[in-house]
CSV table of C-alpha atoms in Angstrom, one decimal:
chain,number,residue,atom,x,y,z
A,271,MET,CA,-0.2,0.0,0.4
A,272,ALA,CA,1.7,3.6,-1.5
A,273,LYS,CA,3.0,5.2,2.1
A,274,GLY,CA,1.6,8.3,1.7
A,275,ALA,CA,-2.0,6.7,2.3
A,276,SER,CA,-2.5,8.3,6.0
A,277,LEU,CA,-5.6,8.8,5.8
A,278,SER,CA,-6.9,5.3,7.7
A,279,GLY,CA,-9.8,3.4,6.0
A,280,PHE,CA,-8.9,4.7,2.7
A,281,PRO,CA,-6.5,2.5,0.9
A,282,GLU,CA,-4.3,3.3,-2.0
A,283,TRP,CA,-2.5,0.5,-3.4
A,284,LEU,CA,0.8,0.9,-5.1
A,285,PRO,CA,0.9,0.4,-9.2
A,286,GLN,CA,2.1,-3.1,-9.0
A,287,GLU,CA,-0.4,-3.4,-5.9
A,288,ARG,CA,-3.2,-2.3,-8.1
A,289,VAL,CA,-1.9,-4.9,-11.2
A,290,VAL,CA,-3.0,-7.7,-8.6
A,291,GLU,CA,-6.6,-6.0,-8.1
A,292,GLN,CA,-7.1,-5.4,-11.3
A,293,GLN,CA,-6.6,-9.1,-12.3
A,294,VAL,CA,-8.5,-9.9,-9.5
A,295,MET,CA,-11.5,-8.0,-10.3
A,296,ASP,CA,-11.2,-9.5,-14.1
A,297,THR,CA,-11.2,-12.5,-13.7
A,298,LEU,CA,-14.5,-12.9,-11.3
A,299,ARG,CA,-16.0,-11.0,-13.7
A,300,SER,CA,-14.8,-13.8,-16.2
A,301,ILE,CA,-16.8,-16.4,-14.2
A,302,PHE,CA,-19.4,-14.5,-13.5
A,303,GLU,CA,-20.1,-13.8,-17.0
A,304,LEU,CA,-19.6,-17.6,-17.9
A,305,HIS,CA,-22.6,-18.0,-15.7
A,306,GLY,CA,-24.6,-15.5,-17.9
A,307,PHE,CA,-24.6,-12.4,-15.2
A,308,LEU,CA,-24.9,-8.6,-16.5
A,309,GLY,CA,-22.6,-6.3,-15.4
A,310,ILE,CA,-23.7,-3.3,-14.1
A,311,GLU,CA,-23.3,0.7,-11.9
A,312,THR,CA,-25.2,1.7,-9.7
A,313,ARG,CA,-24.7,6.1,-8.5
A,314,ALA,CA,-23.0,6.6,-4.8
A,315,ILE,CA,-25.5,7.8,-3.0
A,316,GLU,CA,-28.9,6.3,-1.6
A,317,LYS,CA,-31.5,8.4,-0.1
A,318,GLY,CA,-31.4,7.7,3.5
A,319,SER,CA,-34.8,6.7,4.1
A,320,SER,CA,-33.1,3.8,1.6
A,321,LEU,CA,-30.3,3.4,4.0
A,322,LEU,CA,-31.1,4.3,7.7
A,323,LYS,CA,-33.5,0.6,7.9
A,324,LYS,CA,-30.8,-2.4,6.6
A,325,GLY,CA,-29.8,-2.8,10.8
A,326,GLU,CA,-27.1,-2.5,12.8
A,327,THR,CA,-24.8,-1.0,9.2
A,328,SER,CA,-26.9,1.7,9.3
A,329,LYS,CA,-25.0,3.4,12.7
A,330,GLU,CA,-22.0,3.0,10.2
A,331,ILE,CA,-23.5,5.2,7.4
A,332,TYR,CA,-21.8,8.3,5.7
A,333,LEU,CA,-23.8,11.4,5.4
A,334,LEU,CA,-23.1,13.7,2.8
A,335,SER,CA,-23.7,17.7,3.6
A,336,ARG,CA,-23.2,21.0,1.4
A,337,LEU,CA,-20.4,22.8,2.6
A,338,GLN,CA,-22.8,26.0,3.1
A,339,ASP,CA,-25.0,23.4,5.0
A,340,VAL,CA,-22.3,22.2,6.9
A,341,GLY,CA,-23.6,23.4,10.7
A,342,ASN,CA,-27.9,23.1,10.1
A,343,GLU,CA,-27.7,19.7,9.6
A,344,SER,CA,-29.7,19.1,12.4
A,345,ASP,CA,-32.9,20.5,10.0
A,346,ILE,CA,-32.9,18.1,7.9
A,347,PRO,CA,-34.6,14.4,8.7
A,348,VAL,CA,-32.3,12.0,8.4
A,349,GLU,CA,-34.4,10.0,6.3
A,350,GLU,CA,-34.3,13.0,3.6
A,351,ARG,CA,-30.3,13.1,3.6
A,352,LEU,CA,-28.0,11.9,1.0
A,353,GLY,CA,-25.6,8.9,2.3
A,354,LEU,CA,-22.9,6.7,0.4
A,355,HIS,CA,-24.1,3.5,-0.1
A,356,PHE,CA,-22.0,0.5,2.6
A,357,ASP,CA,-23.2,-1.9,0.3
A,358,LEU,CA,-24.3,-3.0,-3.2
A,359,THR,CA,-28.2,-5.0,-2.2
A,360,VAL,CA,-29.8,-2.0,-0.4
A,361,PRO,CA,-28.8,0.0,-4.5
A,362,LEU,CA,-29.9,-3.1,-6.6
A,363,SER,CA,-33.2,-3.2,-4.6
A,364,ARG,CA,-33.8,0.1,-6.1
A,365,TYR,CA,-32.3,-0.1,-9.8
A,366,VAL,CA,-34.3,-3.6,-9.7
A,367,VAL,CA,-37.6,-1.5,-8.4
A,368,GLU,CA,-37.0,1.6,-10.7
A,369,ASN,CA,-36.0,-0.7,-14.0
A,370,SER,CA,-38.6,-3.6,-14.1
A,371,GLY,CA,-40.2,-2.9,-17.1
A,372,ALA,CA,-36.7,-2.5,-19.2
A,373,VAL,CA,-34.7,-5.8,-17.5
A,374,ALA,CA,-35.6,-9.9,-17.9
A,375,PHE,CA,-36.6,-11.1,-14.8
A,376,PRO,CA,-34.9,-13.5,-13.3
A,377,PHE,CA,-32.3,-10.8,-13.5
A,378,LYS,CA,-28.7,-11.9,-12.6
A,379,ARG,CA,-26.1,-9.6,-12.8
A,380,TRP,CA,-23.0,-9.2,-11.4
A,381,GLN,CA,-20.9,-5.9,-9.9
A,382,ILE,CA,-17.8,-4.8,-8.6
A,383,GLN,CA,-17.7,-1.0,-7.3
A,384,LYS,CA,-16.8,0.8,-4.1
A,385,VAL,CA,-19.1,1.1,-1.2
A,386,TRP,CA,-18.2,3.1,1.9
A,387,ARG,CA,-18.8,2.6,5.4
A,388,GLY,CA,-17.7,4.4,9.1
A,389,GLU,CA,-16.4,1.1,11.2
A,390,ARG,CA,-13.0,1.1,12.9
A,391,PRO,CA,-9.9,0.5,10.6
A,392,GLN,CA,-8.4,-2.8,11.2
A,393,GLU,CA,-5.9,-5.2,9.1
A,394,GLY,CA,-7.9,-5.8,5.8
A,395,ARG,CA,-11.0,-3.8,7.0
A,396,PHE,CA,-11.6,-0.7,5.5
A,397,ARG,CA,-14.0,2.1,5.8
A,398,GLU,CA,-13.6,2.6,1.4
A,399,PHE,CA,-13.3,-0.1,0.0
A,400,VAL,CA,-14.5,-2.6,-3.4
A,401,GLN,CA,-17.0,-5.2,-3.3
A,402,ALA,CA,-17.8,-7.8,-6.2
A,403,ASP,CA,-21.8,-8.8,-6.1
A,404,ILE,CA,-23.6,-11.4,-7.8
A,405,ASP,CA,-27.2,-11.6,-7.3
A,406,VAL,CA,-30.4,-13.1,-9.3
A,407,VAL,CA,-33.9,-11.1,-8.6
A,408,GLY,CA,-37.0,-12.6,-9.6
A,409,ASN,CA,-40.6,-10.9,-10.6
A,410,GLY,CA,-43.0,-12.4,-7.5
A,411,ASP,CA,-41.0,-15.2,-7.4
A,412,LEU,CA,-38.1,-17.4,-7.5
A,413,PRO,CA,-36.8,-21.0,-7.6
A,414,SER,CA,-35.4,-22.2,-4.4
A,415,HIS,CA,-32.1,-23.7,-6.9
A,416,TYR,CA,-30.8,-20.3,-7.0
A,417,GLU,CA,-30.2,-20.9,-3.4
A,418,VAL,CA,-27.5,-23.3,-4.7
A,419,ASP,CA,-26.2,-22.1,-7.8
A,420,VAL,CA,-25.2,-18.4,-6.4
A,421,PRO,CA,-22.9,-20.4,-4.5
A,422,LEU,CA,-21.4,-22.7,-6.2
A,423,VAL,CA,-20.2,-19.6,-8.9
A,424,MET,CA,-19.0,-17.9,-5.9
A,425,VAL,CA,-17.0,-20.7,-5.4
A,426,GLU,CA,-15.7,-21.1,-8.6
A,427,ALA,CA,-14.4,-18.1,-8.8
A,428,LEU,CA,-12.7,-17.7,-6.0
A,429,GLU,CA,-11.0,-21.2,-7.0
A,430,GLN,CA,-9.6,-19.3,-10.0
A,431,LEU,CA,-7.7,-16.7,-8.0
A,432,ARG,CA,-6.2,-20.6,-5.9
A,433,ALA,CA,-3.4,-19.2,-8.8
A,434,TYR,CA,-2.4,-16.2,-7.0
A,435,GLY,CA,-2.1,-17.2,-3.5
A,436,LEU,CA,-5.8,-18.0,-2.0
A,437,PRO,CA,-6.5,-21.1,0.1
A,438,LYS,CA,-9.4,-23.0,0.0
A,439,ALA,CA,-13.0,-21.5,0.1
A,440,THR,CA,-15.7,-23.0,2.0
A,441,VAL,CA,-19.5,-21.5,2.2
A,442,HIS,CA,-21.0,-21.7,5.4
A,443,ALA,CA,-24.4,-22.4,5.2
A,444,ASN,CA,-27.6,-21.5,7.6
A,445,ASN,CA,-31.6,-20.3,7.0
A,446,ARG,CA,-32.8,-17.7,8.7
A,447,LYS,CA,-36.6,-19.6,8.8
A,448,LEU,CA,-34.6,-22.9,10.8
A,449,SER,CA,-33.3,-20.3,13.5
A,450,GLU,CA,-36.2,-18.2,14.5
A,451,GLY,CA,-38.6,-21.2,14.0
A,452,PHE,CA,-36.0,-22.7,17.2
A,453,TYR,CA,-35.9,-19.4,18.8
A,454,ARG,CA,-39.5,-18.8,18.4
A,455,GLY,CA,-40.0,-22.5,20.7
A,456,ILE,CA,-37.6,-21.9,23.2
A,457,GLY,CA,-40.0,-19.1,24.0
A,458,LEU,CA,-37.4,-16.1,22.5
A,459,THR,CA,-40.0,-13.3,20.5
A,460,ASP,CA,-36.8,-10.5,19.8
A,461,ILE,CA,-35.4,-12.6,16.8
A,462,GLU,CA,-34.1,-9.8,14.6
A,463,GLY,CA,-32.2,-9.2,18.1
A,464,VAL,CA,-30.7,-13.2,18.4
A,465,LEU,CA,-29.7,-13.3,14.9
A,466,ARG,CA,-27.3,-9.8,15.4
A,467,GLU,CA,-26.5,-10.9,18.4
A,468,ILE,CA,-25.4,-14.9,17.2
A,469,ASP,CA,-24.1,-13.1,14.1
A,470,LYS,CA,-21.3,-11.3,16.5
A,471,LEU,CA,-20.2,-15.0,18.0
A,472,ASP,CA,-16.7,-15.3,16.3
A,473,LYS,CA,-15.7,-11.9,16.9
A,474,ILE,CA,-16.6,-11.6,20.8
A,475,GLY,CA,-17.2,-15.4,22.0
A,476,ALA,CA,-19.6,-17.3,23.4
A,477,ASP,CA,-19.6,-15.2,26.7
A,478,GLU,CA,-20.4,-12.2,25.9
A,479,VAL,CA,-22.8,-13.4,23.2
A,480,SER,CA,-25.1,-15.2,26.0
A,481,ARG,CA,-24.6,-12.0,28.2
A,482,LEU,CA,-26.2,-10.1,25.1
A,483,LEU,CA,-28.1,-12.1,24.5
A,484,GLN,CA,-29.9,-12.2,28.1
A,485,SER,CA,-29.2,-8.2,28.4
A,486,GLU,CA,-30.4,-7.1,24.8
A,487,CYS,CA,-33.2,-9.5,24.2
A,488,ASN,CA,-34.5,-10.8,27.4
A,489,ALA,CA,-33.7,-13.9,27.1
A,490,THR,CA,-33.0,-16.8,30.5
A,491,ALA,CA,-29.7,-18.4,30.7
A,492,ASP,CA,-30.9,-21.0,29.7
A,493,GLN,CA,-32.2,-19.8,26.4
A,494,ALA,CA,-29.3,-18.5,25.6
A,495,ALA,CA,-28.1,-21.4,26.2
A,496,ALA,CA,-30.1,-22.9,23.6
A,497,CYS,CA,-29.0,-20.4,21.0
A,498,LEU,CA,-25.9,-20.8,21.9
A,499,GLN,CA,-25.6,-25.2,21.3
A,500,LEU,CA,-28.0,-24.5,17.8
A,501,ALA,CA,-24.6,-21.9,16.5
A,502,GLU,CA,-22.7,-25.1,17.1
A,503,LEU,CA,-24.5,-27.6,14.8
A,504,ASN,CA,-23.1,-28.1,11.4
A,505,ALA,CA,-23.3,-30.7,8.8
A,506,ALA,CA,-21.7,-32.0,5.7
A,507,ASN,CA,-25.2,-33.4,4.5
A,508,GLY,CA,-29.0,-33.1,5.1
A,509,THR,CA,-29.1,-36.2,6.4
A,510,GLU,CA,-27.1,-35.5,9.3
A,511,LEU,CA,-28.5,-31.9,9.6
A,512,ARG,CA,-31.7,-33.2,9.8
A,513,GLU,CA,-30.2,-35.6,12.6
A,514,LYS,CA,-28.5,-33.1,14.7
A,515,PHE,CA,-31.2,-30.2,14.5
A,516,ASP,CA,-34.6,-33.2,16.0
A,517,ALA,CA,-32.1,-34.1,18.5
A,518,LEU,CA,-31.2,-30.6,20.0
A,519,CYS,CA,-35.3,-29.3,19.2
A,520,ALA,CA,-36.3,-32.9,21.5
A,521,ALA,CA,-33.3,-32.0,24.4
A,522,GLN,CA,-35.2,-27.9,24.5
A,523,GLY,CA,-38.4,-29.3,24.7
A,524,VAL,CA,-39.7,-27.8,21.1
A,525,ASP,CA,-43.3,-29.1,20.1
A,526,ARG,CA,-43.3,-30.6,16.9
A,527,GLU,CA,-46.9,-29.4,16.2
A,528,SER,CA,-46.3,-25.9,16.6
A,529,GLU,CA,-46.0,-23.1,13.8
A,530,SER,CA,-43.0,-22.5,15.1
A,531,TYR,CA,-41.1,-26.5,14.4
A,532,ALA,CA,-42.6,-25.6,11.3
A,533,LEU,CA,-41.0,-22.4,10.1
A,534,ALA,CA,-37.7,-24.6,10.9
A,535,LEU,CA,-38.9,-27.2,9.4
A,536,GLU,CA,-39.4,-25.2,6.1
A,537,GLY,CA,-35.9,-23.9,6.5
A,538,LEU,CA,-34.0,-26.6,7.4
A,539,ASN,CA,-35.6,-28.4,4.3
A,540,THR,CA,-34.4,-25.7,1.8
A,541,LEU,CA,-30.7,-25.5,4.1
A,542,GLY,CA,-30.4,-29.4,3.6
A,543,MET,CA,-31.4,-29.1,-0.3
A,544,ILE,CA,-28.5,-26.3,-1.0
A,545,VAL,CA,-25.6,-29.0,1.1
A,546,ASP,CA,-26.8,-31.8,-1.0
A,547,GLU,CA,-27.6,-29.9,-4.1
A,548,ALA,CA,-24.1,-28.5,-4.3
A,549,ALA,CA,-22.2,-32.0,-2.5
A,550,LEU,CA,-22.9,-33.2,-6.7
A,551,ILE,CA,-20.8,-30.9,-8.2
A,552,ARG,CA,-18.6,-29.6,-6.3
A,553,PRO,CA,-17.8,-32.3,-2.7
A,554,GLY,CA,-16.9,-30.0,0.6
A,555,ALA,CA,-17.9,-27.0,-1.3
A,556,VAL,CA,-20.5,-25.9,1.3
A,557,ILE,CA,-22.1,-27.1,4.4
A,558,ALA,CA,-24.4,-26.8,6.7
A,559,ASP,CA,-23.1,-24.2,9.8
A,560,LEU,CA,-25.8,-23.2,11.8
A,561,LYS,CA,-24.0,-20.2,13.8
A,562,ILE,CA,-23.9,-18.7,10.4
A,563,ALA,CA,-26.8,-15.3,11.3
A,564,ARG,CA,-25.8,-12.2,9.2
A,565,GLY,CA,-26.8,-8.9,11.0
A,566,LEU,CA,-28.3,-7.5,8.6
A,567,ASP,CA,-32.1,-7.6,8.6
A,568,TYR,CA,-33.2,-7.9,5.2
A,569,TYR,CA,-32.3,-11.4,4.4
A,570,THR,CA,-35.9,-13.5,5.3
A,571,GLY,CA,-33.6,-17.3,4.2
A,572,SER,CA,-30.9,-18.6,3.2
A,573,VAL,CA,-27.6,-16.7,4.4
A,574,TYR,CA,-24.2,-17.5,3.5
A,575,GLU,CA,-20.6,-17.1,4.8
A,576,THR,CA,-17.2,-17.8,3.3
A,577,PHE,CA,-13.8,-18.6,4.6
A,578,LEU,CA,-10.7,-19.4,4.0
A,579,ASP,CA,-8.8,-22.6,4.7
A,580,GLY,CA,-6.1,-21.8,6.9
A,581,ALA,CA,-7.1,-18.1,7.5
A,582,ALA,CA,-9.3,-18.5,10.6
A,583,SER,CA,-8.1,-14.6,11.4
A,584,LEU,CA,-9.7,-13.0,8.4
A,585,GLY,CA,-13.3,-13.9,9.0
A,586,SER,CA,-15.7,-14.0,6.4
A,587,ILE,CA,-14.8,-12.7,2.7
A,588,CYS,CA,-18.1,-13.5,1.3
A,589,SER,CA,-21.2,-13.2,2.0
A,590,GLY,CA,-24.9,-12.8,1.5
A,591,GLY,CA,-28.6,-14.5,1.4
A,592,ARG,CA,-31.4,-14.7,0.2
A,593,TYR,CA,-34.3,-11.8,0.6
A,594,ASP,CA,-37.7,-12.1,-0.1
A,595,ASN,CA,-38.9,-8.2,1.2
A,596,LEU,CA,-36.6,-6.4,0.2
A,597,ALA,CA,-37.6,-4.6,-3.4
A,598,THR,CA,-41.0,-4.4,-3.5
A,599,GLN,CA,-43.3,-2.0,-6.0
A,600,GLY,CA,-47.1,-1.5,-4.3
A,601,LYS,CA,-48.2,-5.6,-3.8
A,602,LYS,CA,-45.5,-6.6,-6.4
A,603,THR,CA,-42.3,-8.0,-5.0
A,604,TYR,CA,-39.0,-8.8,-6.2
A,605,PRO,CA,-37.7,-11.9,-4.0
A,606,GLY,CA,-33.6,-11.6,-4.3
A,607,VAL,CA,-30.4,-14.4,-3.6
A,608,GLY,CA,-27.2,-12.7,-3.4
A,609,LEU,CA,-23.2,-13.2,-1.6
A,610,SER,CA,-20.9,-10.5,-1.6
A,611,ILE,CA,-17.0,-10.3,-1.4
A,612,GLY,CA,-15.2,-7.9,0.0
A,613,LEU,CA,-12.3,-7.3,-3.1
A,614,SER,CA,-10.3,-4.9,-1.1
A,615,ARG,CA,-9.8,-7.8,2.0
A,616,LEU,CA,-9.2,-10.6,-0.3
A,617,VAL,CA,-6.3,-8.4,-2.4
A,618,SER,CA,-4.8,-7.0,1.2
A,619,TYR,CA,-4.2,-10.8,1.8
A,620,MET,CA,-2.9,-11.8,-1.7
A,621,LEU,CA,-0.7,-9.0,-1.2
A,622,HIS,CA,0.0,-9.6,2.3
A,623,SER,CA,0.3,-13.5,3.7
A,624,ALA,CA,0.1,-15.3,-0.2
A,625,HIS,CA,2.4,-12.2,-1.6
A,626,ALA,CA,1.2,-11.7,-4.4
A,627,THR,CA,3.0,-9.0,-7.0
A,628,ALA,CA,3.0,-8.1,-10.7
A,629,SER,CA,5.6,-9.1,-13.0
A,630,ARG,CA,6.1,-6.0,-13.9
A,631,VAL,CA,5.8,-2.7,-13.0
A,632,SER,CA,4.6,-1.0,-15.9
A,633,PRO,CA,1.8,-2.6,-18.6
A,634,ALA,CA,4.5,-1.8,-21.4
A,635,ALA,CA,6.5,-5.5,-22.7
A,636,VAL,CA,8.0,-2.8,-24.9
A,637,LEU,CA,10.9,1.0,-24.5
A,638,VAL,CA,11.9,2.4,-27.3
A,639,ALA,CA,15.4,4.1,-26.7
A,640,VAL,CA,15.5,7.3,-28.4
A,641,TRP,CA,19.5,8.3,-29.5
A,642,ASP,CA,18.8,12.0,-29.3
A,643,GLU,CA,15.9,14.0,-29.7
A,644,GLU,CA,16.7,14.9,-32.8
A,645,HIS,CA,15.6,11.4,-33.4
A,646,ARG,CA,12.7,11.4,-31.2
A,647,ALA,CA,10.2,11.1,-33.5
A,648,ASP,CA,11.5,7.8,-35.5
A,649,SER,CA,11.5,6.3,-31.9
A,650,ASN,CA,7.8,7.6,-31.7
A,651,ALA,CA,7.0,5.8,-35.3
A,652,ILE,CA,8.5,2.5,-34.4
A,653,ALA,CA,6.1,2.8,-30.8
A,654,ARG,CA,2.9,3.3,-33.1
A,655,THR,CA,3.6,0.8,-35.4
A,656,LEU,CA,4.1,-1.6,-32.4
A,657,ARG,CA,1.1,-0.1,-30.3
A,658,SER,CA,-1.5,-0.4,-33.9
A,659,ARG,CA,-1.0,-4.7,-33.6
A,660,GLY,CA,-1.9,-4.7,-29.8
A,661,ILE,CA,2.0,-4.3,-28.1
A,662,ALA,CA,1.8,-1.5,-25.2
A,663,VAL,CA,5.3,0.2,-25.5
A,664,ASP,CA,6.6,3.1,-23.5
A,665,VAL,CA,9.2,5.5,-25.2
A,666,ALA,CA,12.6,6.5,-23.1
A,667,PRO,CA,11.4,9.8,-21.2
A,668,THR,CA,15.0,11.6,-22.1
A,669,ALA,CA,18.0,10.6,-24.3
A,670,ALA,CA,20.1,9.2,-22.1
A,671,LYS,CA,23.2,6.6,-22.8
A,672,LEU,CA,21.5,3.2,-23.6
A,673,GLY,CA,22.9,2.1,-20.7
A,674,LYS,CA,20.8,4.1,-18.6
A,675,GLN,CA,17.5,4.0,-20.4
A,676,ILE,CA,18.0,0.2,-20.1
A,677,LYS,CA,18.3,0.6,-16.4
A,678,TYR,CA,15.2,2.5,-16.5
A,679,ALA,CA,13.2,-0.2,-17.9
A,680,ASP,CA,14.3,-2.9,-15.7
A,681,LYS,CA,12.8,-0.7,-13.3
A,682,LEU,CA,9.8,-0.3,-14.2
A,683,GLY,CA,10.2,-4.3,-15.2
A,684,ILE,CA,10.0,-4.0,-19.3
A,685,PRO,CA,11.6,-6.8,-20.9
A,686,TYR,CA,12.7,-5.7,-24.0
A,687,VAL,CA,14.2,-2.3,-25.3
A,688,TRP,CA,13.7,-1.3,-28.6
A,689,ILE,CA,16.9,-0.8,-30.0
A,690,PRO,CA,16.5,2.5,-33.2
A,691,SER,CA,18.5,3.0,-36.5
A,692,ALA,CA,21.4,4.6,-35.4
A,693,HIS,CA,22.8,7.0,-38.0
A,694,ASN,CA,26.9,6.5,-38.4
A,695,GLU,CA,28.9,9.5,-39.0
A,696,ASP,CA,30.2,7.7,-42.4
A,697,GLY,CA,26.5,7.6,-43.9
A,698,SER,CA,25.5,3.4,-42.7
A,699,VAL,CA,22.6,3.2,-41.0
A,700,THR,CA,22.7,0.5,-38.3
A,701,ALA,CA,19.8,-2.5,-38.2
A,702,GLU,CA,17.0,-2.2,-35.4
A,703,GLU,CA,17.4,-4.3,-32.3
A,704,VAL,CA,15.3,-5.7,-30.3
A,705,LYS,CA,16.5,-6.1,-26.7
A,706,ASN,CA,15.8,-9.0,-24.1
A,707,ILE,CA,17.1,-7.4,-20.7
A,708,VAL,CA,16.2,-10.6,-19.1
A,709,THR,CA,17.7,-13.2,-21.0
A,710,GLY,CA,20.8,-10.1,-22.6
A,711,GLU,CA,19.4,-11.9,-26.0
A,712,GLN,CA,19.4,-9.2,-28.4
A,713,VAL,CA,18.4,-9.1,-32.1
A,714,ALA,CA,17.8,-8.1,-35.3
A,715,ALA,CA,13.6,-6.9,-35.9
A,716,ASP,CA,11.2,-5.3,-37.8
A,717,ALA,CA,7.8,-3.4,-36.1
A,718,SER,CA,6.2,-5.3,-38.4
A,719,THR,CA,6.6,-8.2,-38.0
A,720,TRP,CA,8.4,-8.8,-34.5
A,721,GLN,CA,6.6,-10.6,-31.4
A,722,PRO,CA,7.6,-10.7,-28.1
A,723,GLU,CA,7.7,-13.8,-27.0
A,724,ALA,CA,4.9,-15.1,-24.9
A,725,ALA,CA,6.4,-15.6,-21.6
A,726,PHE,CA,7.0,-12.1,-21.3
A,727,ALA,CA,3.9,-10.5,-23.7
A,728,GLU,CA,1.4,-9.7,-20.7
A,729,ARG,CA,2.3,-8.4,-17.1
A,730,SER,CA,0.7,-10.4,-14.8
A,731,VAL,CA,0.7,-11.5,-10.9
A,732,ILE,CA,3.0,-13.9,-9.2
A,733,ILE,CA,3.3,-15.2,-6.1
A,734,ASP,CA,6.9,-14.5,-4.6
A,735,ASN,CA,7.4,-17.9,-2.3
A,736,GLN,CA,10.7,-16.0,-1.3
A,737,ASN,CA,9.5,-14.0,1.2
């Protein structure tokens, strides 16, 4: 990260780090589009009325003020003010409603864009960062098979990034109907509050979550203990999940004839379907994990968190779920399911833990040398010819000694230096040559036909195993 990036929580990548970020973006986009997702971009600003009702993240919103309004913001209700979006799902819901007549449903979209949150900056967590989202939104209804499809697409995309040092990713899934049915079955009523506290389990530990459940959600010590027992359940298939859940319900005295158990059973069946169907395509990629809650209020069904092997301290790098009521227009609803990668967080991990870096800083494969300023036009002409054939080229900034020009190319990682024709005092003209400063090979070349070797043609991401 750039050493001058002194504003905490707002990352600025160095050029070689930016290459890694761009390559990650391109890789994700290619996989998303391989599965038929369409790219969009939404505005950075949303109305406060949309942003403030989405759970605890509302406390982290950056509201906007014009300079001449500073000091008078209290005169304007927060709901009427504008703020920077904190995720890409809320803007998508507004976008779908406003463009429902122009898009085809189910609407499959990918989006890679910056978002802003006023949370405390720490390693891998920023106030300004890039998210990469995929969502499928239906018109009135949305088949449950998309709750399997979406996490599998994300796993496939993350699998492609293993070439850049990313560990294996596993999606941990739960269903809020299962959790809500169980919570109601043991006598709890503040369901959203319980979900928010359970979502903090990995961050603050079971003892603190138990305390919060009792102090904030009116749970008894036994009810809090039951919630934590539910959170401990995980399974690799639907049969195992059903057996463990039924055993817990029996131990807690949950009435199997009650509406709460019927709601839990609905979520249980969907979650079992997800892990079983996913196992047929990518065994082990998706597991049931009942501590997954997701703190945002708009999720109504399946919820997901994604973790990397051997990187527990990083936490979830990709999360999401199903939402049935986020996008509405009168009586019409647009249910959706989606997942979001914290791309900046992922890139930070790849840079510092996997030591990913660019094979070269400059995108140019060739630096055209300049003998003297009088003949710079000749060097520019060579560069134009090479560029017309799709070869990235830079021209030496000064007519320094050839050795200094080669050192300049080496500092930028440019593998080739093009040596133009030289006009000798005796009237003779030397042939153009190109030097590979990596291998030391120097040969005669024609700008209209020469091609760089495949290994040196493109800038790429490499893993520095020496660190």
